GROMACS .gro file of C-alpha atoms in nm:
model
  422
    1UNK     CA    1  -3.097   4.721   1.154
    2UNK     CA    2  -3.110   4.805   0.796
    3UNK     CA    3  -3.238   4.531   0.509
    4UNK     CA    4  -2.865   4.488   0.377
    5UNK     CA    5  -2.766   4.398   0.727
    6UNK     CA    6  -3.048   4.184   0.798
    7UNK     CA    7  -2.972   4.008   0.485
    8UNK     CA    8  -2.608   3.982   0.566
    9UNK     CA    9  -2.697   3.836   0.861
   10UNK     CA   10  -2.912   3.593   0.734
   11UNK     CA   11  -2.661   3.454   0.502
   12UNK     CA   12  -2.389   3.432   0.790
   13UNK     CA   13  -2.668   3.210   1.003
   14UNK     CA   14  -2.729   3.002   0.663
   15UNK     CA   15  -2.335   2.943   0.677
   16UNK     CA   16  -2.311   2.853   0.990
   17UNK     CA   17  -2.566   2.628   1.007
   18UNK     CA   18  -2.442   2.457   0.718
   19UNK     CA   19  -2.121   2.442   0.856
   20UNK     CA   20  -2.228   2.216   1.167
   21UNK     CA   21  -2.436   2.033   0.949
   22UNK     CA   22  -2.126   1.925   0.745
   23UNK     CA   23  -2.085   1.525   0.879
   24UNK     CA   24  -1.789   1.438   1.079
   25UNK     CA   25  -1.577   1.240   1.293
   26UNK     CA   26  -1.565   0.896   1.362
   27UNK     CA   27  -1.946   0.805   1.453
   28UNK     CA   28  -2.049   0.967   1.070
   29UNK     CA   29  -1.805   0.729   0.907
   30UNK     CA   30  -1.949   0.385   1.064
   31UNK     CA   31  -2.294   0.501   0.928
   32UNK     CA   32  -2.401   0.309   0.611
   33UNK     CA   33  -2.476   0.404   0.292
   34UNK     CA   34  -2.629   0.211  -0.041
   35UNK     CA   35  -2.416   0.457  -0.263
   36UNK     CA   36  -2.087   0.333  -0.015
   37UNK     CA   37  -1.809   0.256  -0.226
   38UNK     CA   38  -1.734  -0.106  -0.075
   39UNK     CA   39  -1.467  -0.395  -0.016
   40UNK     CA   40  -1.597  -0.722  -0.093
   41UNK     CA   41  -1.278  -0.957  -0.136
   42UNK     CA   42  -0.913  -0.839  -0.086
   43UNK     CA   43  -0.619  -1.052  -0.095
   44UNK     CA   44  -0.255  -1.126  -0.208
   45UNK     CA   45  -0.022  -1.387  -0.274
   46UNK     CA   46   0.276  -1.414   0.035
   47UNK     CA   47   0.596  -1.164  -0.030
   48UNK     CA   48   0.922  -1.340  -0.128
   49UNK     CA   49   1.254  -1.270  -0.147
   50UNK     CA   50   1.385  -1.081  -0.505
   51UNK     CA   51   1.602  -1.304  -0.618
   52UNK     CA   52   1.634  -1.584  -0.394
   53UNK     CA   53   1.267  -1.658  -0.259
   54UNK     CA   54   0.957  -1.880  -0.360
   55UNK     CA   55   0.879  -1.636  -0.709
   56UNK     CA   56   1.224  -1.568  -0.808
   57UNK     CA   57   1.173  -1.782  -1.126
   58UNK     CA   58   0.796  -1.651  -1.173
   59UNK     CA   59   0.697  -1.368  -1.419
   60UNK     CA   60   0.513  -1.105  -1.268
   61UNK     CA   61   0.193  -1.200  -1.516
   62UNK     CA   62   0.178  -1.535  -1.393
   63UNK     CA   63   0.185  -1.409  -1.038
   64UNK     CA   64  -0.112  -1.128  -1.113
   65UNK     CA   65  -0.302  -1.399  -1.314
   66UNK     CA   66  -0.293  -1.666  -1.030
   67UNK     CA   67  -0.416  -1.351  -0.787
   68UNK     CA   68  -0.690  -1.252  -1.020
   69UNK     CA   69  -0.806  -1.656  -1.003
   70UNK     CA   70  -0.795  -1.634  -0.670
   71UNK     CA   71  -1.011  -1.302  -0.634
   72UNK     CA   72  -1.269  -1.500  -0.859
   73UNK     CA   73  -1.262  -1.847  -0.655
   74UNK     CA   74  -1.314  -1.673  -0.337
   75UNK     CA   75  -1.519  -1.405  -0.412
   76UNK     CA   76  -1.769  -1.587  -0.625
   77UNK     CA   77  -1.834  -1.285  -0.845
   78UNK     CA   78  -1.981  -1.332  -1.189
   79UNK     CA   79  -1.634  -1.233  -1.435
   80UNK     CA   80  -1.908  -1.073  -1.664
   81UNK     CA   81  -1.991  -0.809  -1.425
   82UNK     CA   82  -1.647  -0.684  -1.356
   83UNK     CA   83  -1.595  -0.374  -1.616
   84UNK     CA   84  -1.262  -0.275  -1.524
   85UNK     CA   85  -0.947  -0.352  -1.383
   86UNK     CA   86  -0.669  -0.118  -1.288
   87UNK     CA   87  -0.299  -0.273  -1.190
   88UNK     CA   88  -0.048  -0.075  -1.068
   89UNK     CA   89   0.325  -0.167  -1.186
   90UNK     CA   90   0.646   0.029  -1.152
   91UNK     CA   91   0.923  -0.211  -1.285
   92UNK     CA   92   0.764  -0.318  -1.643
   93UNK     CA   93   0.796  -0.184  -1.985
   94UNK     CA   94   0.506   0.003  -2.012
   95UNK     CA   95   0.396  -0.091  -1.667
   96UNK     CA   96   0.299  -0.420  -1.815
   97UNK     CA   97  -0.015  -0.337  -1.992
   98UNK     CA   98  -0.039  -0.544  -2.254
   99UNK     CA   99   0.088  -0.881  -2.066
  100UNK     CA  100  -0.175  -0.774  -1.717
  101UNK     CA  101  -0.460  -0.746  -2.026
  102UNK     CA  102  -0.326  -1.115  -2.134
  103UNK     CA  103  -0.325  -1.219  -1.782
  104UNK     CA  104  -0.669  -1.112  -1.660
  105UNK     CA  105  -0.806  -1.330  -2.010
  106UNK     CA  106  -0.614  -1.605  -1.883
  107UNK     CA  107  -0.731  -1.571  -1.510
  108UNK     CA  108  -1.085  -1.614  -1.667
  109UNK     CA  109  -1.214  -1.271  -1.736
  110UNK     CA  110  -1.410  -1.210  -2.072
  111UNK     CA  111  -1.270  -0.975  -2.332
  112UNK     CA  112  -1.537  -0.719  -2.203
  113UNK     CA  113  -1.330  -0.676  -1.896
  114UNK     CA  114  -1.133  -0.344  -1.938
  115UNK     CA  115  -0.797  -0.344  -1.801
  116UNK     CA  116  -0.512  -0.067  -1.764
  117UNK     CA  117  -0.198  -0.027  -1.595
  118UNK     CA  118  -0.085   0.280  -1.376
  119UNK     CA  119   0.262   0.407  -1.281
  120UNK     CA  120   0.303   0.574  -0.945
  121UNK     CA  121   0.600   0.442  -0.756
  122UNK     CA  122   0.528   0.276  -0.468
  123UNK     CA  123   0.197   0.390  -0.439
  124UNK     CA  124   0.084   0.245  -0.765
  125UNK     CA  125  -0.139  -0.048  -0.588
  126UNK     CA  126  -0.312   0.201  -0.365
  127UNK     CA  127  -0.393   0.427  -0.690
  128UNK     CA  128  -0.531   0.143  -0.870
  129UNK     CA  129  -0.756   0.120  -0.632
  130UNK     CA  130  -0.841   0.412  -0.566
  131UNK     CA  131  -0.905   0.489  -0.954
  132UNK     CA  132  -1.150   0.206  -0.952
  133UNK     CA  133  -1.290   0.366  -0.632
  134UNK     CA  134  -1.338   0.655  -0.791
  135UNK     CA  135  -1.490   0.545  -1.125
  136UNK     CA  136  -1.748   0.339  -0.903
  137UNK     CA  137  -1.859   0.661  -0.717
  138UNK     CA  138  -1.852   0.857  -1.028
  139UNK     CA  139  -2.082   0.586  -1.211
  140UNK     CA  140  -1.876   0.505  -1.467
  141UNK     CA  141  -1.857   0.138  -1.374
  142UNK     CA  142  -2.032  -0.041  -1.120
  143UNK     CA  143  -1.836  -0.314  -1.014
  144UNK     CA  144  -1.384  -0.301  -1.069
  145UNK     CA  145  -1.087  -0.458  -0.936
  146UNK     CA  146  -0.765  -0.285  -0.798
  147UNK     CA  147  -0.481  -0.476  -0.819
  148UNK     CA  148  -0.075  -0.435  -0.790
  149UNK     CA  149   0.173  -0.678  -0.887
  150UNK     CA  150   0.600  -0.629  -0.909
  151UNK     CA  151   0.874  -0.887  -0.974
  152UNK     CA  152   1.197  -0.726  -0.851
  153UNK     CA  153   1.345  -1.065  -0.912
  154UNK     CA  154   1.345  -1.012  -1.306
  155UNK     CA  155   1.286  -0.677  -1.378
  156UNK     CA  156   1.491  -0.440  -1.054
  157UNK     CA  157   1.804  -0.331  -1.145
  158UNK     CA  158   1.954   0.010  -1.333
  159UNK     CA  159   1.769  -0.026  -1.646
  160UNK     CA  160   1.396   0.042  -1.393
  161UNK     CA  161   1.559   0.406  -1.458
  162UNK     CA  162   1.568   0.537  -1.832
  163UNK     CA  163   1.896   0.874  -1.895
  164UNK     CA  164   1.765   1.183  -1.761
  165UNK     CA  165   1.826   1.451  -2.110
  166UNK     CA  166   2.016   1.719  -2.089
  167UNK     CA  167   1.731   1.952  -2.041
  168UNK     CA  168   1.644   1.761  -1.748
  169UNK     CA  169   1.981   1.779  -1.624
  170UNK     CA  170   2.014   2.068  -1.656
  171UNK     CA  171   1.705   2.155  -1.380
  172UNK     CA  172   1.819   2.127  -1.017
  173UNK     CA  173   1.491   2.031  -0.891
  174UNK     CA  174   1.396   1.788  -1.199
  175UNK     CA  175   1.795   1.630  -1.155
  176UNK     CA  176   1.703   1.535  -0.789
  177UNK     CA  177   1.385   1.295  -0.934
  178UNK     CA  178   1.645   1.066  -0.989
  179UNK     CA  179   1.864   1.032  -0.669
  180UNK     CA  180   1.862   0.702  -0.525
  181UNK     CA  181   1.661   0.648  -0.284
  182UNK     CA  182   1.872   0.487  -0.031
  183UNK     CA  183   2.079   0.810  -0.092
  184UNK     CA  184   1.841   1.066  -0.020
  185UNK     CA  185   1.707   0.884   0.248
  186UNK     CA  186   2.006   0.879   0.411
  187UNK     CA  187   2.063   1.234   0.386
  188UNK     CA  188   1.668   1.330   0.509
  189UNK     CA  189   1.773   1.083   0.851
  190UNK     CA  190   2.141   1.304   0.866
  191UNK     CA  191   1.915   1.657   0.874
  192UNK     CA  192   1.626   1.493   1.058
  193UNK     CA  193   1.790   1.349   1.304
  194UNK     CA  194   1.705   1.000   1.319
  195UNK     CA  195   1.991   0.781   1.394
  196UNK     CA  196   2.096   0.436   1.335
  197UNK     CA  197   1.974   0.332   1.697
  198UNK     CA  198   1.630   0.487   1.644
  199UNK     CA  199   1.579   0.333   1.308
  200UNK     CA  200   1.732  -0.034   1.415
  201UNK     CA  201   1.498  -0.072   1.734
  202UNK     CA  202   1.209   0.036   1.450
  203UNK     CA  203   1.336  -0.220   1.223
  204UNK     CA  204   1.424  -0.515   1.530
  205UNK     CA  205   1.010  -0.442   1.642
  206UNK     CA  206   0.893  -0.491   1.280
  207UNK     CA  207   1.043  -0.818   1.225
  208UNK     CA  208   0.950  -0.903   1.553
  209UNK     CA  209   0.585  -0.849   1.514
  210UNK     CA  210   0.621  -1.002   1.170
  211UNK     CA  211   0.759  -1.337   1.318
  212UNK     CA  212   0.491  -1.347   1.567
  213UNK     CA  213   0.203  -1.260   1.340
  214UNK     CA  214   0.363  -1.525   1.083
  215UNK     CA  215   0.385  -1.790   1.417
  216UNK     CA  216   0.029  -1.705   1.515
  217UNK     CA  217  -0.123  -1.792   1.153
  218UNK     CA  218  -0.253  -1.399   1.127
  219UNK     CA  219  -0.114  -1.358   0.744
  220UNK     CA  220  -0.323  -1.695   0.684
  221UNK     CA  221  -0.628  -1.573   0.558
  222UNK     CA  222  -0.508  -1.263   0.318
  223UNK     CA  223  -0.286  -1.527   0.119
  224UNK     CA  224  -0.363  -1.702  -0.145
  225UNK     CA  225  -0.106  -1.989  -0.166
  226UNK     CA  226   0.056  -2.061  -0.541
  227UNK     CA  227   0.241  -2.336  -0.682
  228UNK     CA  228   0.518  -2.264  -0.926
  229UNK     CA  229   0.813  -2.394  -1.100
  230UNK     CA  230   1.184  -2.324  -0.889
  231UNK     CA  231   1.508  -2.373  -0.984
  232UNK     CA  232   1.753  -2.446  -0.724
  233UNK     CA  233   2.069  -2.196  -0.774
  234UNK     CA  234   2.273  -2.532  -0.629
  235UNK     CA  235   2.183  -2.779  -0.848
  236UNK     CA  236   1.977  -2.569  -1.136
  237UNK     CA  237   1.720  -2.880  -1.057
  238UNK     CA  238   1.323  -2.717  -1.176
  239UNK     CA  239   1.113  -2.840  -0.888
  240UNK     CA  240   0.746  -2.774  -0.816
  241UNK     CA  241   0.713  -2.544  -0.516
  242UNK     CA  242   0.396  -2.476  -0.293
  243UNK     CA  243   0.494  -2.064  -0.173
  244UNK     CA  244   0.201  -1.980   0.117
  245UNK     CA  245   0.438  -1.768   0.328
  246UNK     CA  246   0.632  -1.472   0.310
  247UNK     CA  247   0.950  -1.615   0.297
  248UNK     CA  248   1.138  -1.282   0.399
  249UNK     CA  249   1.020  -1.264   0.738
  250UNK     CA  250   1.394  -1.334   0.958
  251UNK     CA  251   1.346  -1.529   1.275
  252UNK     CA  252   1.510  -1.380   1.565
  253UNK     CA  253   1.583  -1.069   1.472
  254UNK     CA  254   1.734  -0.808   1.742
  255UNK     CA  255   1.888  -0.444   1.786
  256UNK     CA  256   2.215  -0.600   1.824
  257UNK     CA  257   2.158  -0.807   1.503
  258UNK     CA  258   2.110  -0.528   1.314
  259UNK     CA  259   2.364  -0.304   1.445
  260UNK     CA  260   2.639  -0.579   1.262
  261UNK     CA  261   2.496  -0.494   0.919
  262UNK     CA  262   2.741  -0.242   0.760
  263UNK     CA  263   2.616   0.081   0.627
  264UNK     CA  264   2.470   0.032   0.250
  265UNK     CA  265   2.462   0.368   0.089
  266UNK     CA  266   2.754   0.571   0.261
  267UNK     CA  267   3.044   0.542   0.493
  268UNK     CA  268   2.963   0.551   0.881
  269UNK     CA  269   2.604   0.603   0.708
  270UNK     CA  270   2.303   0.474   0.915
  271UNK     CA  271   2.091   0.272   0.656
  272UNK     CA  272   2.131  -0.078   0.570
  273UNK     CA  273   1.972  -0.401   0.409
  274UNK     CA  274   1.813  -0.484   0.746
  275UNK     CA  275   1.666  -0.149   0.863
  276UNK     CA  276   1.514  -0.088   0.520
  277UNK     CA  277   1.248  -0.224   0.269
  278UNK     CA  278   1.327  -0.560   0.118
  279UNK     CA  279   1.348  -0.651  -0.222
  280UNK     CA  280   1.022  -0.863  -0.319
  281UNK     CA  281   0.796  -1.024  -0.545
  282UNK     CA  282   0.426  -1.058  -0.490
  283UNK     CA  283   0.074  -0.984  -0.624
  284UNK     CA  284  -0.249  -0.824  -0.483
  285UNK     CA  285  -0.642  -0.744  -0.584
  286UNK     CA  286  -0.933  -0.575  -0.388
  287UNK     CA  287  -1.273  -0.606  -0.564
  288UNK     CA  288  -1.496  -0.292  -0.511
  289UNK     CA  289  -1.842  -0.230  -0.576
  290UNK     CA  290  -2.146   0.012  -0.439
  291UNK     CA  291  -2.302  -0.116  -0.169
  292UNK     CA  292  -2.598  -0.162  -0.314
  293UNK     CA  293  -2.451  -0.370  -0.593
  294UNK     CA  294  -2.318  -0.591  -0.314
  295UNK     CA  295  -2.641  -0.637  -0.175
  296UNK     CA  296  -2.817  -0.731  -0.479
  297UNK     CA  297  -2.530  -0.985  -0.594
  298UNK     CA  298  -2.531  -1.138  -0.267
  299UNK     CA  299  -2.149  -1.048  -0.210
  300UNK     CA  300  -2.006  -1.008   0.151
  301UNK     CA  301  -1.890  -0.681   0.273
  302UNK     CA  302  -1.535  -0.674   0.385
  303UNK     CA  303  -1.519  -0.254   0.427
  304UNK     CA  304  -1.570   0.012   0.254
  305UNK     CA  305  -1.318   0.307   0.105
  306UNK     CA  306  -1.380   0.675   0.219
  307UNK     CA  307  -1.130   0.855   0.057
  308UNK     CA  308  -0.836   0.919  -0.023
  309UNK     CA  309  -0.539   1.194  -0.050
  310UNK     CA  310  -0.183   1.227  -0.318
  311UNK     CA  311   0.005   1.510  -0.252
  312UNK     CA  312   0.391   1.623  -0.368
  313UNK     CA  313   0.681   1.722  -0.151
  314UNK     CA  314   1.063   1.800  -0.236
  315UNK     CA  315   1.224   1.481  -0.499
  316UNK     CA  316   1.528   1.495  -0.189
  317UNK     CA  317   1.254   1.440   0.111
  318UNK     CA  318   1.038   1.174  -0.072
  319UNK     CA  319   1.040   1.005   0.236
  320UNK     CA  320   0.814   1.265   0.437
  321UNK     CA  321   0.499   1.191   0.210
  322UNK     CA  322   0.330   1.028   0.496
  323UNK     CA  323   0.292   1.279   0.697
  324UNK     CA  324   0.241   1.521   0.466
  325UNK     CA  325  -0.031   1.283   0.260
  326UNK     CA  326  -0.211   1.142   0.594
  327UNK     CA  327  -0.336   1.487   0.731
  328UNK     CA  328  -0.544   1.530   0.415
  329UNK     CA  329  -0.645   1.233   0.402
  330UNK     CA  330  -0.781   1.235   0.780
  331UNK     CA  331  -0.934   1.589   0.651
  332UNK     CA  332  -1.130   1.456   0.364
  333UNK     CA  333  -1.296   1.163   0.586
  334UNK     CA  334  -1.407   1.408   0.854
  335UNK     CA  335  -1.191   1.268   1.116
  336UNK     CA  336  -0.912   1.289   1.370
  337UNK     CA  337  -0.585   1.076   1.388
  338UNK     CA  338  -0.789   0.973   1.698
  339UNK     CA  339  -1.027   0.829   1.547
  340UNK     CA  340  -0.825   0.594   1.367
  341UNK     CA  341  -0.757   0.195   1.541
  342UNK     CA  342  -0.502   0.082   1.284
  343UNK     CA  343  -0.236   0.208   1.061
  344UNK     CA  344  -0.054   0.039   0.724
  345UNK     CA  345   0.211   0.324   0.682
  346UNK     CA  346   0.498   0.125   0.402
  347UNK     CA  347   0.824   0.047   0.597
  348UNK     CA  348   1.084   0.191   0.267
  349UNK     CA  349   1.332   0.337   0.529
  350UNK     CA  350   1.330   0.278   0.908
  351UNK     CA  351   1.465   0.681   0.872
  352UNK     CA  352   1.137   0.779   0.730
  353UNK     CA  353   0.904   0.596   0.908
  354UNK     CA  354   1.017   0.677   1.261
  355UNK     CA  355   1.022   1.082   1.147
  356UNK     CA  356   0.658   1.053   1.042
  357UNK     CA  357   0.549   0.849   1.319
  358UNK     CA  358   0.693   1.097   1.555
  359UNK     CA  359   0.577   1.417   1.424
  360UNK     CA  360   0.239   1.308   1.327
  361UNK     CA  361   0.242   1.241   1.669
  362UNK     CA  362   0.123   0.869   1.624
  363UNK     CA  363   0.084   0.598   1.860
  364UNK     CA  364   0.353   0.350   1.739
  365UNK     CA  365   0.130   0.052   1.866
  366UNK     CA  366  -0.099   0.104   1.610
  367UNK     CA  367   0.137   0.133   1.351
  368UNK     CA  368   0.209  -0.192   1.158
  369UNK     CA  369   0.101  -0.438   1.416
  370UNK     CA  370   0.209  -0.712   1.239
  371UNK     CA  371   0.503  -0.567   1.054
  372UNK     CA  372   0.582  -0.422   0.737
  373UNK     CA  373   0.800  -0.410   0.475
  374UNK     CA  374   1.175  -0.385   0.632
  375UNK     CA  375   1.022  -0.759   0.803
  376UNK     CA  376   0.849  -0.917   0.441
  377UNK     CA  377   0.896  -0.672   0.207
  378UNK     CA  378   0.809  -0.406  -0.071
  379UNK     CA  379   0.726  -0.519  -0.423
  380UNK     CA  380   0.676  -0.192  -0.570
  381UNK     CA  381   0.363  -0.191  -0.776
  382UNK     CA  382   0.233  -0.441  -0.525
  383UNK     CA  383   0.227  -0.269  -0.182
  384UNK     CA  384  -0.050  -0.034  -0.211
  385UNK     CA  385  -0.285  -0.321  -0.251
  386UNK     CA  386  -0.162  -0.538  -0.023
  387UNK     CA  387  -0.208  -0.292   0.231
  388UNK     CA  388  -0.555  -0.292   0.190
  389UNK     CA  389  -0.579  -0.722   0.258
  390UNK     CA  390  -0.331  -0.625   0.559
  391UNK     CA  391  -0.533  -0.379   0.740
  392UNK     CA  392  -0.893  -0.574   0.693
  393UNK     CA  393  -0.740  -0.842   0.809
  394UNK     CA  394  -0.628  -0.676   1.111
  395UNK     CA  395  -0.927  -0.470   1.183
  396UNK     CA  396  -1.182  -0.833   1.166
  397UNK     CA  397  -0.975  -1.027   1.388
  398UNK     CA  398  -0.920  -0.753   1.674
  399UNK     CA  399  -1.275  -0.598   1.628
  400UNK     CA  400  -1.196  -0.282   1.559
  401UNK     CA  401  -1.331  -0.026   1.293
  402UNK     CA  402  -1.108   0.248   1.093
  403UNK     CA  403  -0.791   0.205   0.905
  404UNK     CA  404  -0.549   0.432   0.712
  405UNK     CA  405  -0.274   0.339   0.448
  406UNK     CA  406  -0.017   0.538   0.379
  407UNK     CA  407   0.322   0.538   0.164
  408UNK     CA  408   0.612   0.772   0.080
  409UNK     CA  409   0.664   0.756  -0.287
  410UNK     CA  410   0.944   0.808  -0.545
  411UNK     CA  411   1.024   1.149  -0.677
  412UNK     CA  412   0.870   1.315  -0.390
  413UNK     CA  413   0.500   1.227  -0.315
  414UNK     CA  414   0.336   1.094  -0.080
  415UNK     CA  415  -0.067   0.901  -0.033
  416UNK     CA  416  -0.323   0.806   0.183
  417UNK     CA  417  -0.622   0.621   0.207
  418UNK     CA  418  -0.917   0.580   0.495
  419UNK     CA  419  -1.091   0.243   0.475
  420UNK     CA  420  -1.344   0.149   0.744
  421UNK     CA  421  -1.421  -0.245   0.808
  422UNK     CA  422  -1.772  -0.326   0.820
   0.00000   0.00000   0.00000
């Protein structure tokens, strides 16, 4: 054998071995690490009905502020040490920034507690965290807060969507961006083949578990009760209101129910108010840190984040971003869909839900245990976070270790993150 091949051989035994040596699957991610990027308080305030539930009279400030109390109460964590915030909004001027900087002051954060606000559809509470995820790992803060917050109730509605110019228009691909949703979705569960009886037994089982979960006290912990000012549309009396419960959660809810609703975006069309995402207001936060920083401040480790994944698809099949998003994600951790006990994957559309579930090849028991959004709802900005309280909570009260949330997301994207409880 000459040198060169010798050599080349060499190398190709060096790559190999490095190769195996890469860590993976589900045993690597339960190890522990003091550079971990880590959960140490996540939770929300409940989910009510736009325009006719428990915040329907409360600004979406007010509602992030109260959160961001919360966070503090029961976390115990110094303010001082918390350099940044991130808050994802989709519904605000300016995604709120300048009234979520007002609130966090308010909520009892000094002035040397950045803040920003982040725009990414309905995955804007997941990025937020995920940014402060990232800036923790990357050393540019050590301890951050991701947060989400949306009030449908004041600010959902036609002007959410500015005029498309006529350059824009005049783009086939760029045009689609701004399809309704219920529209496309409709069409995507047309070529897809998901019909109404598929997506109202999906819808039927997540207001089921939701009503059961709600019965059994399993939201209890993840929700941080508010008080708040409520005028009754009957009698336009303001009364003071105690909200600690999702108030969109319908009791009773059955195939047969649904299959009475009429179609909402088309004629003899197969989506309607009760097999998709309700309209909802509501706040979350997750406070991250290293792991080391948690063990020197004393703070209790919910979980930790591994990773996560944003990819794009087609504007017309937004609703596929799940399983497009999820395999990446699954790839970055090192692991299998195997490997995973528990996933948050955002109810928007019945339609979409059940076509990811089914060719990801999931096991629908793991999805949503405890229901999603078609059951208590989808405040934009807010989701992505909320999530995160969701599937901790799940994972410590059945014992079990690794969690993925997922979402489909406006314009055609589509994220994922792997979080494993500790």
């Amino acid at each position: 054998m000459s040198k060169a091949q010798q050599r080349l051989s060499q190398v190709q035994s060096h790559l190999a071995s490095s190769e195996a040596d890469i860590p993976c699957g589900r045993e690597n991610i339960l190890k522990k690490s003091a550079d971990d990027v880590v959960v140490t308080c996540a939770l929300r305030t409940p989910i009510t009905r736009g325009g006719k539930g428990g915040f329907k009279d409360t600004a979406a400030p007010d509602l992030l502020a109260h959160t961001f109390k919360s966070l503090l109460s029961r976390s115990r964590i110094d303010p001082t040490l918390v350099q940044d915030i991130a808050v994802g909004n989709v519904l605000a001027p300016g995604a709120g920034a300048t009234e979520f900087r007002a609130a966090a002051l308010l909520a009892g954060f000094p002035e040397t507690t950045a803040l920003k606000s982040l725009n990414r559809q309905c995955s804007s509470g997941l990025q937020a965290c995920v940014d402060i995820a990232n800036a923790i790992r990357g050393g540019m803060i050590d301890v951050g807060v991701g947060a989400g917050v949306e009030s449908m109730s004041s600010q959902y509605g036609p002007g959410a969507v500015s005029e498309f110019s006529e350059l824009l228009e005049g783009h086939e691909e760029a045009r689609n961006c701004k399809v309704p949703m219920g529209v496309l979705s409709e069409k995507m569960a047309e070529e897809r083949g998901v019909g109404r009886d598929l997506q109202d037994a999906f819808a039927a089982r997540s207001f089921q578990k939701a009503e059961r979960a709600q019965r059994d006290g399993k939201f209890e912990e993840e929700i941080a009760a508010m008080r708040v000012k409520w005028v009754d549309p009957k009698t336009e009396e303001v009364k003071e209101v105690l909200v600690d419960r999702d108030d969109g959660v319908r009791k009773g809810m059955t195939v047969e129910g649904l299959g009475k609703i009429k179609p909402a975006f088309k004629e003899g069309g197969s989506i309607h108010a009760g097999n998709a995402s309700q309209v909802s207001d509501g706040a979350a936060a997750v406070l991250l840190m290293k792991r080391s920083t948690a063990e020197r401040l004393g703070q209790k480790i919910v979980g930790k984040f591994m990773g996560s994944s944003v990819v794009g698809v087609k504007p017309l099949l937004m609703g596929i971003g799940p399983w497009k998003a999820i395999p990446v994600a699954l790839e970055k951790a090192g692991i299998g869909k195997e490997d995973v006990d528990v996933w948050e994957i955002n109810e928007a559309f019945a339609s979409q839900c059940v076509w990811c579930i089914k060719e990801l090849g999931l096991d629908e028991s793991k999805v949503n245990p405890n229901g999603g959004a078609i059951a208590f709802g989808h405040p934009l900005g807010c989701t992505g976070a909320r999530q995160v309280s969701t599937l901790f909570n799940e994972l410590g009260r059945t014992g079990k270790k690794v969690g993925v949330t997922s979402m489909c997301v406006g314009t055609g994207m589509g994220m994922a993150a792997v979080w494993v409880k500790e």
